[in-house]
Short mmCIF file of C-alpha atoms and ligand atoms in Angstrom, two decimals:
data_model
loop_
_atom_site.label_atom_id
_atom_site.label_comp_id
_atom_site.label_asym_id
_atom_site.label_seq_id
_atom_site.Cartn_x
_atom_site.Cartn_y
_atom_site.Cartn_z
CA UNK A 1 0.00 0.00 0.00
CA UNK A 2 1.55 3.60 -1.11
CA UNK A 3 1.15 6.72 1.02
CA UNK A 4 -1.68 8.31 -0.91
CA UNK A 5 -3.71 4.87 -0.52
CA UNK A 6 -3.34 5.35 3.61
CA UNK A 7 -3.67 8.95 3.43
CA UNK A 8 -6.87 8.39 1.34
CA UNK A 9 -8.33 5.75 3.37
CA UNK A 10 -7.57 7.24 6.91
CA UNK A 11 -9.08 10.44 5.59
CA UNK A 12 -12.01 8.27 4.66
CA UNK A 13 -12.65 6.44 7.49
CA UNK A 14 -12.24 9.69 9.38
CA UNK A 15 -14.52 12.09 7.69
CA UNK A 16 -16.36 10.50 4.77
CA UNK A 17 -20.02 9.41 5.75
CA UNK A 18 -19.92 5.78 6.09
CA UNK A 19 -22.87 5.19 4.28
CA UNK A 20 -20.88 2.57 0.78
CA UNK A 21 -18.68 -0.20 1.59
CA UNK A 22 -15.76 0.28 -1.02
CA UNK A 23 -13.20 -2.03 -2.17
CA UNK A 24 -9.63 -1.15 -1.39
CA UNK A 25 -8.40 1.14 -3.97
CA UNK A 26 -8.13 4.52 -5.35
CA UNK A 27 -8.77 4.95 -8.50
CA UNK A 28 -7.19 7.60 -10.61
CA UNK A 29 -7.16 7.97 -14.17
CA UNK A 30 -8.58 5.81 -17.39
CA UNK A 31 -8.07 5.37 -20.59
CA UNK A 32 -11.09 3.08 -22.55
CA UNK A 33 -12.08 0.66 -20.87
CA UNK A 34 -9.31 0.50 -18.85
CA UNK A 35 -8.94 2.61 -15.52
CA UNK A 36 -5.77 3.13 -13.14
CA UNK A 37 -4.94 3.34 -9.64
CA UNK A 38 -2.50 5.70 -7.93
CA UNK A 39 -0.06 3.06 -7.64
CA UNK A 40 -0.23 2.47 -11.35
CA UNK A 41 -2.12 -0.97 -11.02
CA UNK A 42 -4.20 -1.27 -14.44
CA UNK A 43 -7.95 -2.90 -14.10
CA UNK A 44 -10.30 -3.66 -17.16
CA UNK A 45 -13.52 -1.65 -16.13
CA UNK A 46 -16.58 -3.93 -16.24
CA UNK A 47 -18.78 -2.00 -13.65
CA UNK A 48 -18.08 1.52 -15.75
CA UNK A 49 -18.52 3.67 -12.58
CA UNK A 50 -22.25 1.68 -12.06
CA UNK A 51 -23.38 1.45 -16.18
CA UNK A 52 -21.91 5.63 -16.35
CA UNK A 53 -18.89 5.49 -18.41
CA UNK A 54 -20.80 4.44 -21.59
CA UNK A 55 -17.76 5.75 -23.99
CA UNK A 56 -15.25 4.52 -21.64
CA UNK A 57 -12.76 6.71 -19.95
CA UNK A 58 -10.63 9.71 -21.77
CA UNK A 59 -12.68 9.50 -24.50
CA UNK A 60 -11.21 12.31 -26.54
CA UNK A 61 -14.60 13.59 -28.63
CA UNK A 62 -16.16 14.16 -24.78
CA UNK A 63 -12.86 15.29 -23.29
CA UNK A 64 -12.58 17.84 -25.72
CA UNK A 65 -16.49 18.69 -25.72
CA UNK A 66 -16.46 19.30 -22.05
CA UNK A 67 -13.06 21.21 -21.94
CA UNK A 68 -14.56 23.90 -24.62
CA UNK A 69 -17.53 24.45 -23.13
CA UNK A 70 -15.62 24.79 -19.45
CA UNK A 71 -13.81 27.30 -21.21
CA UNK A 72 -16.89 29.21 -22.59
CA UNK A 73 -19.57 28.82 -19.45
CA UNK A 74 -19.88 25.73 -17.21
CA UNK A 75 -23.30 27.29 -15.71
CA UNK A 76 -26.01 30.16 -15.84
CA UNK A 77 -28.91 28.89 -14.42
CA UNK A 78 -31.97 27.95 -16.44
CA UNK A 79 -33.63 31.81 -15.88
CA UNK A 80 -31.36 31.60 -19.34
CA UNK A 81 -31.71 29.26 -22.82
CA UNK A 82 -28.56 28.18 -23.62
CA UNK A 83 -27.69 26.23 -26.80
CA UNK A 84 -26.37 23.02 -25.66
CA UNK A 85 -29.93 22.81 -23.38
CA UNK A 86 -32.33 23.38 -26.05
CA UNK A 87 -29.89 20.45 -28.57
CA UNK A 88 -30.10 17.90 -25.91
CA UNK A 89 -33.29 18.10 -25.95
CA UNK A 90 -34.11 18.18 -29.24
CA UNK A 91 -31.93 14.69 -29.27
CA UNK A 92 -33.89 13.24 -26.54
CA UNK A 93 -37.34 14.19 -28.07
CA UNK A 94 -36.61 12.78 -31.24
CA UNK A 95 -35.04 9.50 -30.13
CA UNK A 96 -37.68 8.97 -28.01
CA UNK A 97 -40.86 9.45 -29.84
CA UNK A 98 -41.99 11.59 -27.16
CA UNK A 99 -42.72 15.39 -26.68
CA UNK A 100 -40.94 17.00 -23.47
CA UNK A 101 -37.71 16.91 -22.09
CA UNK A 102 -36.50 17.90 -18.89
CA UNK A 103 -32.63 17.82 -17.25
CA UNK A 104 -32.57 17.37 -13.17
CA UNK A 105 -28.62 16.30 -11.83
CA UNK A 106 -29.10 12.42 -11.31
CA UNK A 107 -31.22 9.40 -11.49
CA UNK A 108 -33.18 10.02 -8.02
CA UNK A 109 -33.94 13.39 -9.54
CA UNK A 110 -35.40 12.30 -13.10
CA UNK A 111 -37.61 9.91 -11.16
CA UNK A 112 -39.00 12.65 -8.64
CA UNK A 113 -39.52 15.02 -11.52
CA UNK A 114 -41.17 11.78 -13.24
CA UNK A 115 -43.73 10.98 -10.46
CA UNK A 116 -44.38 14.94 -9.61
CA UNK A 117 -45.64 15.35 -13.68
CA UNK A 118 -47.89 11.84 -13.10
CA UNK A 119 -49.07 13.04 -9.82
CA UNK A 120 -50.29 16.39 -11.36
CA UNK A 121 -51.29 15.00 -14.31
CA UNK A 122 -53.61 12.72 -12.66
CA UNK A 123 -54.72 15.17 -10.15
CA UNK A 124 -56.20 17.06 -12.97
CA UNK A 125 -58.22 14.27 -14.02
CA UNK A 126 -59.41 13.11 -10.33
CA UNK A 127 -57.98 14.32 -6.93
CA UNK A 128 -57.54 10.74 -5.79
CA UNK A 129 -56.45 9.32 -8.39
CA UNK A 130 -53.10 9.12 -6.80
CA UNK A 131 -51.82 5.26 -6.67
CA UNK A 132 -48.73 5.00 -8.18
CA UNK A 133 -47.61 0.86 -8.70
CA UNK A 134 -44.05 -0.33 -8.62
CA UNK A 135 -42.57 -3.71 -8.75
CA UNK A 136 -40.60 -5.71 -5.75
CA UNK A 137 -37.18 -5.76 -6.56
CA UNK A 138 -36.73 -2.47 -8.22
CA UNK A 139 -34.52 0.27 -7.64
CA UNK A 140 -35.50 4.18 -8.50
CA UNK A 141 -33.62 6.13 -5.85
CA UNK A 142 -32.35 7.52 -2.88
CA UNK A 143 -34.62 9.86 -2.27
CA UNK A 144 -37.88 10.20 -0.18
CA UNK A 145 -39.83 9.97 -2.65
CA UNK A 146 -37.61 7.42 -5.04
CA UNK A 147 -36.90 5.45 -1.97
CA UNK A 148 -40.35 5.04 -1.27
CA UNK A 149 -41.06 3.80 -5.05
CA UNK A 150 -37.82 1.39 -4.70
CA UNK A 151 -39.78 -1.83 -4.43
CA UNK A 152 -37.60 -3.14 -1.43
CA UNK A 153 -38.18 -2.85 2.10
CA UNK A 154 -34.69 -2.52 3.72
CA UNK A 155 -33.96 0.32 1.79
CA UNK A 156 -36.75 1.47 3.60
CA UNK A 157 -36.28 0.94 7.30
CA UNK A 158 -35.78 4.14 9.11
CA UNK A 159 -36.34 6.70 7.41
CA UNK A 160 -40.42 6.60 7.96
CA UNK A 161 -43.04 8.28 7.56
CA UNK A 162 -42.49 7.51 3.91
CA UNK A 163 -44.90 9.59 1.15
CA UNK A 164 -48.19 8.38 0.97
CA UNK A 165 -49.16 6.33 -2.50
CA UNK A 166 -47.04 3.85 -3.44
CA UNK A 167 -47.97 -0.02 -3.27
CA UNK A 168 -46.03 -2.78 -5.39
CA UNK A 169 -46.32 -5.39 -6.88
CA UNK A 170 -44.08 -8.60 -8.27
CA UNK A 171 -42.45 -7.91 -11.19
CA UNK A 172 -43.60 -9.91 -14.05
CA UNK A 173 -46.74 -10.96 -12.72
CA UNK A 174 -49.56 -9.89 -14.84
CA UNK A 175 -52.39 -10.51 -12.59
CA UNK A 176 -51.03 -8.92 -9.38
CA UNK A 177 -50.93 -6.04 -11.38
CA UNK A 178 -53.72 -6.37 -12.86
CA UNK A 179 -55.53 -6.56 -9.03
CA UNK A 180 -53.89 -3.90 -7.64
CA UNK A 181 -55.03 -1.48 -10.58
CA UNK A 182 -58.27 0.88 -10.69
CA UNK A 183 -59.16 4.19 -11.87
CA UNK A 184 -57.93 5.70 -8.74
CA UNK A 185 -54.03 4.64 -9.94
CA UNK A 186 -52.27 7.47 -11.00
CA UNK A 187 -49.04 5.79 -12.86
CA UNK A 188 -47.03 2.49 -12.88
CA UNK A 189 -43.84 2.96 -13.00
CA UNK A 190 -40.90 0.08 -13.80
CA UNK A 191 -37.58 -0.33 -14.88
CA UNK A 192 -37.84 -1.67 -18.24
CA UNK A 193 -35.12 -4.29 -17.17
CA UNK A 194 -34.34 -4.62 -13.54
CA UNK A 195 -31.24 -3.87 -12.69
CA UNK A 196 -29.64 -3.13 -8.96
CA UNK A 197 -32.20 -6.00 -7.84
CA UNK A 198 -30.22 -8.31 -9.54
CA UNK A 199 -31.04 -7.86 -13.78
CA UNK A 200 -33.95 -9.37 -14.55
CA UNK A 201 -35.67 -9.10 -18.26
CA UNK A 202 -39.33 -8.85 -18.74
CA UNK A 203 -41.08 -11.99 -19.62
CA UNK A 204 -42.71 -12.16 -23.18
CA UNK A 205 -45.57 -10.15 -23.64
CA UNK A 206 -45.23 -8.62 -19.68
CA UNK A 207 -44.58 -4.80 -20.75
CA UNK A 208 -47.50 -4.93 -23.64
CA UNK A 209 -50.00 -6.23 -21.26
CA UNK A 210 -48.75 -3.78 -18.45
CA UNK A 211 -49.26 -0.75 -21.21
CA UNK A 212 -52.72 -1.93 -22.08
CA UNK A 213 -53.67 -2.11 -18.18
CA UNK A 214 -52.40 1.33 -18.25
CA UNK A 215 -54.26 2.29 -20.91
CA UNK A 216 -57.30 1.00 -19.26
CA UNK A 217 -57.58 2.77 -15.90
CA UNK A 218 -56.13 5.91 -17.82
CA UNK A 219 -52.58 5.40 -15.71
CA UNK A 220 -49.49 6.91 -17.22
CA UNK A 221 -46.71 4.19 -17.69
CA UNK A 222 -42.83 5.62 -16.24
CA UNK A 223 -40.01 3.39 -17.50
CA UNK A 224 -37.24 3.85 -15.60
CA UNK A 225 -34.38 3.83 -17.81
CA UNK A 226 -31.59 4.97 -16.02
CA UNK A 227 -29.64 1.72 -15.99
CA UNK A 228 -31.39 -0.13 -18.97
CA UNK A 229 -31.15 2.99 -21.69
CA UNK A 230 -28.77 4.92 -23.16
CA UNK A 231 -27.86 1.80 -26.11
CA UNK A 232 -27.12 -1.17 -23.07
CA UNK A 233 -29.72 -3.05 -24.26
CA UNK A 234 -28.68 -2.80 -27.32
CA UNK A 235 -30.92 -0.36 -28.50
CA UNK A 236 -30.90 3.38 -27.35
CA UNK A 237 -34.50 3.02 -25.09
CA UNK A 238 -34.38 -0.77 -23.96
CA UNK A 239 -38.42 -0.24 -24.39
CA UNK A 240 -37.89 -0.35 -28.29
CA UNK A 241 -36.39 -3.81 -27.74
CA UNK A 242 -39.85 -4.55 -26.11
CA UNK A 243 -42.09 -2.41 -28.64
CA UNK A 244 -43.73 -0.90 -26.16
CA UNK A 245 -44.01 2.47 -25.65
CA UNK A 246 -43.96 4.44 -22.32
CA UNK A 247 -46.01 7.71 -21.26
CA UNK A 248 -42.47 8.66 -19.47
CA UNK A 249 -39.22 7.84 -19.68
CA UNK A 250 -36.24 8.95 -17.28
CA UNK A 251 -32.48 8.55 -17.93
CA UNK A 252 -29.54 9.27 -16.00
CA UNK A 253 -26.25 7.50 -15.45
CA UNK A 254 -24.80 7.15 -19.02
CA UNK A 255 -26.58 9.95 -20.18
CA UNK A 256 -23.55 12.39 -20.48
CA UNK A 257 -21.12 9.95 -20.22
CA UNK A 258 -19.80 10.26 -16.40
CA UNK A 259 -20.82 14.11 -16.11
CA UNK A 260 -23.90 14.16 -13.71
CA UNK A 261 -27.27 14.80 -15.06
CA UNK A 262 -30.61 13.01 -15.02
CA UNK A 263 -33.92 13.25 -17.87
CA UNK A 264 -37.55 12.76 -17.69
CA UNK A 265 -39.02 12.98 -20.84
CA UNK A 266 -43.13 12.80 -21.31
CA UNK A 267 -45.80 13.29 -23.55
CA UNK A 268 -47.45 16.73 -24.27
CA UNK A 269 -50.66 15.31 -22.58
CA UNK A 270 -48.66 15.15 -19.18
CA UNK A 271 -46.79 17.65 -19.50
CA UNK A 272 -49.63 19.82 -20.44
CA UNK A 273 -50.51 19.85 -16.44
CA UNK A 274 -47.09 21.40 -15.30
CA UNK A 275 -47.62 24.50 -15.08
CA UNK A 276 -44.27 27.49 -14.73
CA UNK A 277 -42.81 27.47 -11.29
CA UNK A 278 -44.24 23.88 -10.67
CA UNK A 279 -41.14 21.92 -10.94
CA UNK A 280 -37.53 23.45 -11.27
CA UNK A 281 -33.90 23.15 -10.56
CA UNK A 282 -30.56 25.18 -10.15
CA UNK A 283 -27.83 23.05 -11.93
CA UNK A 284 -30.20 20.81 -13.70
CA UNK A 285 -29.15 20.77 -17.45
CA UNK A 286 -26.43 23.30 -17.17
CA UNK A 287 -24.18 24.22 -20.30
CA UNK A 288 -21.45 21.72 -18.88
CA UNK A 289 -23.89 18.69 -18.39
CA UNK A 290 -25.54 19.14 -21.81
CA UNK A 291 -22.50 19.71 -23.57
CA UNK A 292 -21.56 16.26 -22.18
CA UNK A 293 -24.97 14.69 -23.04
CA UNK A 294 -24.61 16.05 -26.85
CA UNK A 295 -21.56 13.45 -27.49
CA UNK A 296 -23.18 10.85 -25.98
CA UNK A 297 -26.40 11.46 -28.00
CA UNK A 298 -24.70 11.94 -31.37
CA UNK A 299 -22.48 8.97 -30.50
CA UNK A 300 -24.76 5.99 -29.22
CA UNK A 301 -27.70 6.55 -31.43
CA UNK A 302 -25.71 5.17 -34.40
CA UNK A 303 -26.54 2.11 -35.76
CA UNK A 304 -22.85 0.76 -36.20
CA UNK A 305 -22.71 1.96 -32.16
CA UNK A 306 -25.97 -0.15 -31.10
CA UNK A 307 -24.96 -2.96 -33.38
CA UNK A 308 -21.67 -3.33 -31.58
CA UNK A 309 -23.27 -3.04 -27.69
CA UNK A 310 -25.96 -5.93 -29.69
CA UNK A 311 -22.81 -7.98 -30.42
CA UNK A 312 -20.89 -8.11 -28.12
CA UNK A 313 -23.34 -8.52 -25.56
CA UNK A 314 -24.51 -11.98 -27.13
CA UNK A 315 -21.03 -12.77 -27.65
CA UNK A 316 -20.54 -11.95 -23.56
CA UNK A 317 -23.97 -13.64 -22.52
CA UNK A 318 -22.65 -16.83 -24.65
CA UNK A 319 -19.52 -17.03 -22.50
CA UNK A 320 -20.90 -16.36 -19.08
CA UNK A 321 -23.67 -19.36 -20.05
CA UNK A 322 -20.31 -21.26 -21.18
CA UNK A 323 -18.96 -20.68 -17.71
CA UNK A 324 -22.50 -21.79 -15.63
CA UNK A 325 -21.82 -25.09 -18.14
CA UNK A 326 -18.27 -25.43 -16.13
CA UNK A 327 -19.68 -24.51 -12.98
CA UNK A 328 -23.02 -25.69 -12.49
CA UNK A 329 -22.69 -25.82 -8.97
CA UNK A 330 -21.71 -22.47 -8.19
CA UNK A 331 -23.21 -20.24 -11.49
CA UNK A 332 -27.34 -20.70 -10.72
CA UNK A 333 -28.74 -18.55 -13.65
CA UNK A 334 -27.43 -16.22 -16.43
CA UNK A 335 -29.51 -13.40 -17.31
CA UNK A 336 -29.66 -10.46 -19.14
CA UNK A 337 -29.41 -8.22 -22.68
CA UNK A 338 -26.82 -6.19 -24.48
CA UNK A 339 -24.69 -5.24 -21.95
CA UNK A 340 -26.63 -5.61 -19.33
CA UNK A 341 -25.90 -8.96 -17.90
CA UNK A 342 -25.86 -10.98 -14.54
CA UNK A 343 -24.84 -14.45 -13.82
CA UNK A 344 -26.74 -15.30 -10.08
CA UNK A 345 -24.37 -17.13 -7.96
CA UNK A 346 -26.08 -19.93 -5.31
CA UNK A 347 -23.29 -18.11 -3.09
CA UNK A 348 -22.79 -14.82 -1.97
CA UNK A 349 -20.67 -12.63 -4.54
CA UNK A 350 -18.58 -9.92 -2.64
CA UNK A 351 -15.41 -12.41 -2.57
CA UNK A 352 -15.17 -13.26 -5.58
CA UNK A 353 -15.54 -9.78 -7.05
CA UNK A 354 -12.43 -9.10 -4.41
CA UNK A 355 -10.16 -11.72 -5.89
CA UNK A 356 -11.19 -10.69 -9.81
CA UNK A 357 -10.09 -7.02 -8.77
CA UNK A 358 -6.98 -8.21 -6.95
CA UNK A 359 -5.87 -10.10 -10.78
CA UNK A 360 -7.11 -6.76 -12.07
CA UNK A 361 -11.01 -6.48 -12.91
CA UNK A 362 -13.56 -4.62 -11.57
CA UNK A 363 -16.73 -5.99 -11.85
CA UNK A 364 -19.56 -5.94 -9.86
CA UNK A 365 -21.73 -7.90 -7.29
CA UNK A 366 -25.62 -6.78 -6.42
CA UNK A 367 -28.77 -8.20 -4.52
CA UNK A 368 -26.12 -10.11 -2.53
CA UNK A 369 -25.18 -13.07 -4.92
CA UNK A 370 -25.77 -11.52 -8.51
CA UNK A 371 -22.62 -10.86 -10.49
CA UNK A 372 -23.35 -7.76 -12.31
CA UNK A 373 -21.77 -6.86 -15.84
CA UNK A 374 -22.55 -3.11 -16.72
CA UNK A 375 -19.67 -2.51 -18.77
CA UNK A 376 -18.64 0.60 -21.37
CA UNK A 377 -20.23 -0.29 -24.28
CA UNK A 378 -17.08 0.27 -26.20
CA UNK A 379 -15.57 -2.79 -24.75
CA UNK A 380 -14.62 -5.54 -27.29
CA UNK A 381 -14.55 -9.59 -27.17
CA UNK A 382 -11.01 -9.63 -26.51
CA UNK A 383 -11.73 -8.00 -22.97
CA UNK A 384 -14.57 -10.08 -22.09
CA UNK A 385 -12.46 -12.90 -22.71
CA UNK A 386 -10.28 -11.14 -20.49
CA UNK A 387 -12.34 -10.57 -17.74
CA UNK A 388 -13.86 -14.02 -18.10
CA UNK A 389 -10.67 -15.66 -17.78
CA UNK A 390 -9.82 -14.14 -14.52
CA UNK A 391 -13.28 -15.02 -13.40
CA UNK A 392 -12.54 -18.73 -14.34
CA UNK A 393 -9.19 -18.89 -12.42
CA UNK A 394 -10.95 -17.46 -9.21
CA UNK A 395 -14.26 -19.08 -9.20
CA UNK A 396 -12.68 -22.99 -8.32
CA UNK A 397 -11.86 -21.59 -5.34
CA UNK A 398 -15.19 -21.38 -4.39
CA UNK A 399 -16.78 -24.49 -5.63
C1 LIG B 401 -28.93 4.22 -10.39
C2 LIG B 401 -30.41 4.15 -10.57
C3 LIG B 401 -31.25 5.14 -10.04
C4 LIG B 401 -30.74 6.27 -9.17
O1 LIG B 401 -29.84 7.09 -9.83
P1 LIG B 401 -28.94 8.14 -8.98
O2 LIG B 401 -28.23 8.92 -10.04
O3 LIG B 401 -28.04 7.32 -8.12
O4 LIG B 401 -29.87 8.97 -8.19
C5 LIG B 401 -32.59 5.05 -10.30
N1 LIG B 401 -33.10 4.04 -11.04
C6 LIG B 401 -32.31 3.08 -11.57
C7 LIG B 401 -32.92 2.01 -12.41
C8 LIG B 401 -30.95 3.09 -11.33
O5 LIG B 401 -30.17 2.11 -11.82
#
């Protein structure tokens, strides 16, 4: 261990709020897919800073976009249009067939925007109609509010009284949803593919039927695309994959490639209830942010760009089920799309994604036992052969 690692991790453990367990390095710099510690030790990225770094790191097109536009005006509030703001949104509008667009700083903050436009959307149409429906297992926040809708009670404990409203339901499960529903709920709102609570697809036919409930009791449907979008499934919403179209749609994480900033983006219908000085924000889609966003919009939208992420996902999905072949006993389930991928372990996951950073890999464990694989979507076969192969020389350890 060098000085800055015990400087940095006495400092830490002195004054940082000990709210994330981290593993025992500091990072520094990054070049593709590839980041750097301050010793020098090189690790192939497969976590991306959490499904962020969509471009990888240092890459030069976004370097150089946010280093002009630091140079020119990082921020002036949104009393002010601004270029950059109005493009983004433009992008966003087009790509995603709907009508409004609006920049908050992070995912927590596109999904409180989301259920504020639902909430007064439906108010205008019944005072109680107020229910909104999310699924067990889901992750939207770390907010009150987003907290509230995550579908998972210890994220809960504590931190009561939580907002009235929210109930939930099993994801993929038709009929619960179907029960739970009446005109009095105001919105359902899922992530198109689940993916803190351990990646989980929806089953054939789930998202249509879920739309047409909507459709039904007059309920606006919120995907929650801040993990899923953004090209990981292998196409730029992962609800085109699923042909179904959403009433809302919020984005976050990859959006401007590592630079923090958050979406919401809803039909004119919804939007049509927000009235000015109903919803708002300081920093939200600042100059610097959208400047970001812009690359990543011009850049993952391509077809050669979502035909790669389609690629070498498969190619990634067909090795991890190659490895569950080899270790039946110890790899329970492979799931997953694009690059969005998890291979459920029947043991607990922290260790092993220890030893795979200690032969130089980060990658990623969630719900406990769940290896995660949220990768740049740059990466190429080569690395996840890479990756895979430390994986294999760690995981007979453990059988
Ligand atoms: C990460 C995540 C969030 C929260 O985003 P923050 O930027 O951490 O607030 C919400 N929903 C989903 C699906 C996420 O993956």
């Amino acid at each position: 261990m060098s000085e800055i690692d015990e400087k940095v991790f006495a400092e830490d453990a002195a004054d940082y709020l000990p709210v994330f367990s981290r593993y025992k390095i500091v990072l520094d710099h990054g070049e593709g897919a590839y980041a750097y510690d301050v010793d020098g030790n090189k690790y192939l990225d497969f976590l991306g800073g959490i499904a962020v770094n969509v471009l990888g790191h240092a890459y030069a097109p976004l370097v150089e976009a946010i280093s002009r536009q630091a140079g020119k005006m990082i921020h002036c509030s949104n009393l002010y249009y601004t270029e950059a703001q109005a493009d983004a949104a433009a992008k966003l509008v087009k790509l995603s067939g709907l009508d409004r667009a609006f920049f908050g700083n992070s995912g927590a903050e596109a999904n409180e925007g989301a259920i504020k436009v639902a909430r007064k959307y439906a108010h205008s149409l019944d005072p109680e109609k107020s229910q909104i429906i999310t699924a067990l297992g889901s992750f939207h926040g770390r907010t009150i509010a987003t907290l509230t809708a995550t579908g998972q009670p210890h994220y809960h404990e504590g931190f009561g009284p939580l907002p009235a409203g929210f109930d939930y339901v099993p994801y993929n499960d038709i009929d619960a949803l179907a029960q739970m529903m009446s005109e009095k709920t105001c919105a359902v709102m899922l992530e198109t593919i689940q993916g803190e609570g351990g990646v989980y697809t929806p089953a054939p036919g789930y998202l249509e039927q879920v739309r047409a409930l909507c459709d039904k009791y007059h309920a606006l449907l919120i995907f929650d695309e801040i993990q899923a979008g953004i090209g990981r499934s292998g196409k730029f919403f992962a609800y085109e994959k699923y042909g179904v179209k959403p009433d809302i749609v919020t984005l976050a994480k990859g959006l401007a490639g590592g630079v923090p900033i958050g979406a919401f983006i809803t039909t004119e219908e919804a939007a049509a209830a927000m009235k000015p000085g109903d919803h708002g924000t300081t920093f939200g889609g600042n100059p610097l942010a959208c400047a970001a966003a812009n690359v990543v919009l011009d850049t993952v939208p391509q077809p050669a760009f979502l035909k790669h992420v389609e690629k070498v996902g498969s190619y990634f999905k067909a090795q991890l089920l190659g490895l569950q072949q080899k270790y039946p006993a110890l790899i329970k389930e492979v799931r997953g799309t694009g690059l969005i991928l998890g291979a459920e372990l029947t043991r607990p996951g922290r260790d092993i994604v220890n030893d795979v950073l200690a032969k130089g890999a980060i990658i990623n464990c969630t719900a406990g036992n769940v290896l995660r694989f949220i990768p740049p979507l740059i990466i190429t076969e080569q690395q996840v052969d890479d990756v895979l192969a430390k994986l294999d020389d760690v995981l007979p350890k453990y059988c």
